[in-house]
Coordinates of C-alpha atoms and ligand atoms in Angstrom, one line a residue:
M1 CA -17.1 -3.9 11.4
S2 CA -18.0 -6.4 8.7
M3 CA -17.9 -5.7 5.0
K4 CA -19.3 -7.5 2.0
F5 CA -16.9 -8.9 -0.6
S6 CA -17.8 -10.7 -3.8
G7 CA -14.2 -12.1 -4.2
Q8 CA -12.1 -14.4 -2.2
V9 CA -8.4 -13.7 -2.7
A10 CA -6.4 -10.7 -1.7
L11 CA -2.8 -9.8 -2.4
V12 CA -0.9 -7.3 -0.2
T13 CA 2.6 -6.0 -0.9
G14 CA 4.8 -4.6 1.8
A15 CA 2.9 -7.0 4.1
A16 CA 5.9 -7.9 6.3
A17 CA 5.2 -4.9 8.6
G18 CA 3.1 -1.9 9.4
I19 CA 0.2 -0.9 7.2
G20 CA 0.6 -3.9 4.9
R21 CA 0.6 -6.5 7.7
A22 CA -2.4 -4.9 9.4
T23 CA -4.3 -4.9 6.1
A24 CA -3.4 -8.6 5.4
Q25 CA -4.7 -9.5 8.8
A26 CA -7.9 -7.5 8.2
F27 CA -8.6 -9.2 4.9
A28 CA -8.0 -12.6 6.5
A29 CA -10.3 -11.7 9.4
E30 CA -13.0 -11.2 6.8
G31 CA -12.5 -14.7 5.6
L32 CA -10.4 -13.9 2.5
K33 CA -7.4 -16.0 1.4
V34 CA -4.4 -13.7 1.6
V35 CA -1.1 -13.6 -0.3
V36 CA 1.5 -11.8 1.8
A37 CA 4.2 -10.4 -0.4
D38 CA 7.4 -8.6 0.7
Y39 CA 11.1 -8.7 0.1
D40 CA 11.5 -9.3 3.8
A41 CA 10.9 -13.1 4.1
Q42 CA 11.2 -13.2 7.9
G43 CA 8.6 -10.5 8.4
G44 CA 6.4 -11.9 5.7
E45 CA 6.4 -15.3 7.3
A46 CA 5.6 -13.7 10.7
T47 CA 2.6 -12.1 9.2
V48 CA 1.4 -15.4 7.8
Q49 CA 1.8 -17.0 11.3
L50 CA -0.2 -14.2 12.9
I51 CA -3.0 -14.8 10.4
R52 CA -2.9 -18.6 10.8
S53 CA -2.9 -18.4 14.5
A54 CA -6.0 -16.3 14.3
G55 CA -7.7 -19.0 12.2
G56 CA -7.1 -17.3 8.8
E57 CA -5.6 -18.5 5.5
A58 CA -2.4 -17.0 4.1
T59 CA 0.7 -17.7 2.0
F60 CA 3.9 -15.8 1.8
I61 CA 5.6 -15.1 -1.5
R62 CA 8.9 -13.3 -1.5
C63 CA 9.0 -10.4 -4.1
D64 CA 11.0 -7.3 -4.7
V65 CA 8.4 -5.1 -6.3
T66 CA 11.1 -3.2 -8.3
K67 CA 11.9 -6.2 -10.4
D68 CA 9.6 -7.1 -13.4
V69 CA 10.4 -10.8 -13.3
E70 CA 9.7 -11.0 -9.6
V71 CA 6.4 -9.2 -9.9
K72 CA 5.3 -11.4 -12.7
A73 CA 6.4 -14.5 -10.7
L74 CA 4.3 -13.1 -7.8
M75 CA 1.1 -13.1 -9.8
D76 CA 1.9 -16.6 -11.1
G77 CA 2.4 -17.6 -7.5
V78 CA -1.0 -16.1 -6.5
L79 CA -2.7 -18.2 -9.2
A80 CA -0.8 -21.3 -8.2
A81 CA -1.7 -20.8 -4.5
Y82 CA -5.4 -19.8 -4.8
G83 CA -6.4 -19.9 -8.5
R84 CA -7.5 -16.3 -8.7
L85 CA -7.0 -12.7 -7.6
D86 CA -9.8 -10.4 -6.6
Y87 CA -8.2 -7.6 -4.6
A88 CA -4.7 -6.2 -4.7
F89 CA -3.3 -3.7 -2.2
N90 CA 0.0 -2.3 -3.7
N91 CA 1.5 -0.9 -0.5
A92 CA 5.3 -1.6 -0.5
G93 CA 7.1 1.8 -0.1
I94 CA 10.1 3.4 1.4
E95 CA 11.1 6.8 2.7
I96 CA 14.9 7.5 3.2
E97 CA 15.3 11.2 2.7
K98 CA 17.1 13.3 5.4
G99 CA 17.1 16.8 4.0
K100 CA 15.8 19.5 1.6
L101 CA 15.6 19.0 -2.1
A102 CA 19.2 20.3 -2.9
D103 CA 20.6 17.9 -0.3
G104 CA 19.2 14.8 -2.1
N105 CA 21.2 12.5 -4.3
E106 CA 20.7 10.4 -7.4
D107 CA 20.8 7.1 -5.5
E108 CA 18.0 8.3 -3.1
F109 CA 15.9 9.4 -6.1
D110 CA 16.3 6.1 -7.9
A111 CA 15.6 4.0 -4.8
I112 CA 12.4 5.9 -3.8
M113 CA 11.0 6.1 -7.3
G114 CA 11.9 2.5 -7.9
V115 CA 9.9 1.1 -5.0
N116 CA 7.1 3.7 -4.7
V117 CA 6.4 4.3 -8.4
K118 CA 7.9 1.6 -10.5
G119 CA 6.8 -1.0 -7.9
V120 CA 3.2 0.1 -8.0
W121 CA 3.3 0.4 -11.8
L122 CA 4.7 -3.1 -12.2
C123 CA 2.2 -4.6 -9.8
M124 CA -0.8 -3.1 -11.6
K125 CA 0.7 -4.0 -15.0
H126 CA 0.8 -7.7 -14.0
Q127 CA -2.5 -7.7 -11.9
I128 CA -4.7 -6.1 -14.5
P129 CA -4.5 -9.0 -17.0
L130 CA -5.6 -11.4 -14.3
L131 CA -8.5 -9.2 -13.3
L132 CA -9.6 -8.7 -16.9
A133 CA -9.5 -12.5 -17.5
Q134 CA -11.8 -13.0 -14.5
G135 CA -14.2 -10.2 -15.3
G136 CA -13.2 -7.6 -12.6
G137 CA -11.7 -6.8 -9.2
A138 CA -10.3 -3.9 -7.2
I139 CA -6.9 -2.4 -6.7
V140 CA -5.9 0.0 -3.9
N141 CA -2.5 1.7 -4.1
T142 CA -0.8 3.3 -1.1
A143 CA -0.1 7.0 -1.8
S144 CA 0.1 9.4 1.1
V145 CA -1.0 12.9 2.1
A146 CA 2.4 13.6 0.6
G147 CA 0.7 12.7 -2.7
L148 CA -1.8 15.5 -2.2
G149 CA 0.4 18.4 -1.2
A150 CA 3.9 19.5 -0.2
A151 CA 6.1 17.4 2.1
P152 CA 9.1 19.5 3.2
K153 CA 12.3 17.5 3.5
M154 CA 10.6 14.6 1.7
S155 CA 10.4 16.1 -1.8
I156 CA 11.3 12.9 -3.7
Y157 CA 8.9 10.9 -1.6
A158 CA 6.2 13.6 -2.3
A159 CA 6.9 13.3 -6.0
S160 CA 6.7 9.5 -5.8
K161 CA 3.3 9.6 -4.0
H162 CA 1.9 12.2 -6.5
A163 CA 2.9 9.8 -9.2
V164 CA 1.1 6.9 -7.4
I165 CA -2.1 9.0 -7.6
G166 CA -1.4 9.7 -11.3
L167 CA -1.1 6.0 -12.0
T168 CA -4.2 5.2 -10.0
K169 CA -6.4 7.7 -11.7
S170 CA -5.2 6.8 -15.2
A171 CA -5.7 3.1 -14.7
A172 CA -9.1 3.7 -13.1
I173 CA -10.3 5.5 -16.3
E174 CA -8.7 3.0 -18.6
Y175 CA -10.4 0.0 -17.0
A176 CA -13.6 1.7 -15.7
K177 CA -15.9 -0.3 -18.1
K178 CA -14.1 -3.6 -17.3
Q179 CA -15.4 -3.8 -13.7
I180 CA -11.9 -3.0 -12.4
R181 CA -11.9 -0.3 -9.7
V182 CA -8.6 1.4 -8.9
N183 CA -8.3 3.7 -5.9
A184 CA -5.5 5.1 -3.7
V185 CA -5.4 5.5 0.1
C186 CA -3.6 8.6 1.4
P187 CA -2.5 8.1 5.0
A188 CA -1.1 11.0 7.1
V189 CA 1.4 10.0 9.8
I190 CA 0.7 6.4 10.9
D191 CA 2.4 4.7 13.9
T192 CA 4.7 2.2 12.0
D193 CA 8.4 1.4 11.8
M194 CA 8.6 4.0 9.0
F195 CA 7.1 6.6 11.4
R196 CA 9.3 5.6 14.3
R197 CA 12.5 5.8 12.1
A198 CA 11.5 9.3 11.0
Y199 CA 10.1 10.8 14.2
E200 CA 11.0 8.9 17.4
S201 CA 14.7 9.8 17.5
D202 CA 13.6 13.2 18.6
P203 CA 10.6 13.6 21.1
K204 CA 9.9 17.1 19.8
K205 CA 9.4 15.6 16.3
A206 CA 6.9 13.1 17.7
E207 CA 5.0 15.9 19.4
F208 CA 5.0 17.8 16.2
A209 CA 3.7 14.8 14.3
A210 CA 0.8 14.4 16.7
A211 CA 0.0 18.1 16.5
M212 CA -0.1 18.1 12.7
H213 CA -3.4 16.2 12.9
P214 CA -6.5 18.1 14.0
V215 CA -7.5 15.0 16.0
G216 CA -4.3 15.4 18.1
R217 CA -2.7 12.1 17.4
V218 CA -1.0 10.0 14.7
G219 CA -3.0 7.3 13.0
K220 CA -3.1 3.5 13.7
V221 CA -2.4 0.9 11.1
E222 CA -5.9 -0.6 11.6
E223 CA -7.4 2.7 10.5
I224 CA -5.7 2.4 7.2
A225 CA -6.6 -1.2 6.8
A226 CA -10.3 -0.3 7.4
A227 CA -10.1 2.2 4.6
V228 CA -8.5 -0.3 2.2
L229 CA -11.1 -2.9 2.9
Y230 CA -13.9 -0.4 2.3
L231 CA -12.4 0.6 -1.1
C232 CA -12.2 -3.1 -2.0
S233 CA -15.7 -4.0 -0.7
D234 CA -18.9 -4.0 -2.6
G235 CA -19.9 -0.9 -0.6
A236 CA -17.5 1.1 -2.8
S237 CA -18.8 -0.3 -6.1
F238 CA -19.3 3.3 -7.5
T239 CA -15.9 4.6 -6.3
T240 CA -13.0 4.5 -8.7
G241 CA -10.1 6.8 -9.4
H242 CA -10.3 8.3 -5.9
A243 CA -7.5 9.3 -3.6
L244 CA -8.9 8.8 -0.1
A245 CA -7.2 10.8 2.6
V246 CA -7.2 9.0 5.9
D247 CA -5.5 11.7 7.9
G248 CA -7.2 12.8 11.1
G249 CA -8.3 15.9 9.3
S250 CA -4.8 17.1 8.3
T251 CA -5.6 17.9 4.7
A252 CA -8.8 19.7 5.7
I253 CA -6.9 22.6 7.3
Ligands
NAD301 N1 3.8 5.2 8.2 C1 3.4 6.4 7.7 O1 3.3 7.4 8.4 C2 2.9 6.5 6.3 C3 2.2 7.6 5.9 C4 1.8 7.7 4.5 C5 2.1 6.7 3.6 N2 2.8 5.6 4.1 C6 3.0 4.5 3.1 O2 2.4 3.3 3.5 C7 3.1 2.2 3.0 C8 3.5 1.3 4.1 O3 4.4 1.9 5.0 P1 4.6 1.5 6.5 O4 4.5 2.7 7.3 O5 3.7 0.3 6.8 O6 6.1 1.1 6.4 P2 7.0 -0.1 6.9 O7 8.4 0.3 6.6 O8 6.6 -0.5 8.2 O9 6.6 -1.2 5.8 C9 6.9 -1.2 4.5 C10 7.0 -2.6 4.0 O10 7.4 -2.5 2.6 C11 8.4 -3.5 2.3 N3 9.2 -3.1 1.1 C12 10.0 -2.1 1.0 N4 10.6 -2.1 -0.2 C13 10.2 -3.3 -0.9 C14 10.4 -3.8 -2.1 N5 11.3 -3.3 -3.0 N6 9.7 -5.0 -2.4 C15 8.9 -5.5 -1.6 N7 8.6 -5.0 -0.3 C16 9.2 -3.9 0.0 C17 9.2 -3.5 3.6 O11 10.0 -4.7 3.7 C18 8.2 -3.4 4.7 O12 7.7 -4.6 5.1 C19 4.3 2.8 2.2 O13 4.0 2.9 0.8 C20 4.4 4.2 2.8 O14 5.0 5.1 1.9 C21 3.2 5.4 5.3

């Protein structure tokens, strides 16, 4: 599938693995220059190598998205590397909960909110001035189906992903007349390290995960990448403030 892009440079956070890596590869396959950002330097450099060995153009910049100075430095690094920013996929996220709401602790809360909410907020805060200066662009944030409804035993995570949708919709309205589109992608269970950590220890859990989706399987990283590229592409020029479920039908039940 080929998509039409009017810009040339894409930034992906959380691009050392999983959904972020696959999306960085998909942008590069469309001929875009890609900045691969993550706090995992080894994984980030591996993503860059995968892109280069497929003939694409990419640069790794190490960044902890919870730190204002590092996120600001990331945007400076994007400009230094490629001179502009057209598309940003704010995707870095964590899930570390093990139990019900009353079993959680303050450190878990701060860690999850720090990456999933503050990280997305900081990224948009430092991306929007670049996009405004250039006359437009598109941002996609990774929420989750856990941003659209309940997620038992993942209550902090669910709250964080609802917050991502709140940030997305508010920013979309604020900048709607400035040619900046802001959308969220809401994956259901996708086969990544995050999924394997959560489900593969127990085969029954993996079966349950597949059965949660009317299509009868969990999703693939490429299926999320395709949705992100669509939301950035010119084909989505009238789509902003949208939270797109990519979920094998699971939120339609
Ligand atoms: N896998 C799923 O089932 C699923 C479902 C819905 C939503 N999501 C969301 O998709 C996104 C990507 O998840 P994934 O499944 O690819 O997970 P993953 O664990 O494979 O990848 C997440 C990446 O984010 C990076 N990261 C974590 N904290 C960071 C920080 N502070 N600064 C910079 N980078 C950081 C990690 O190093 C890693 O490379 C997350 O936001 C996650 O919440 C995943």
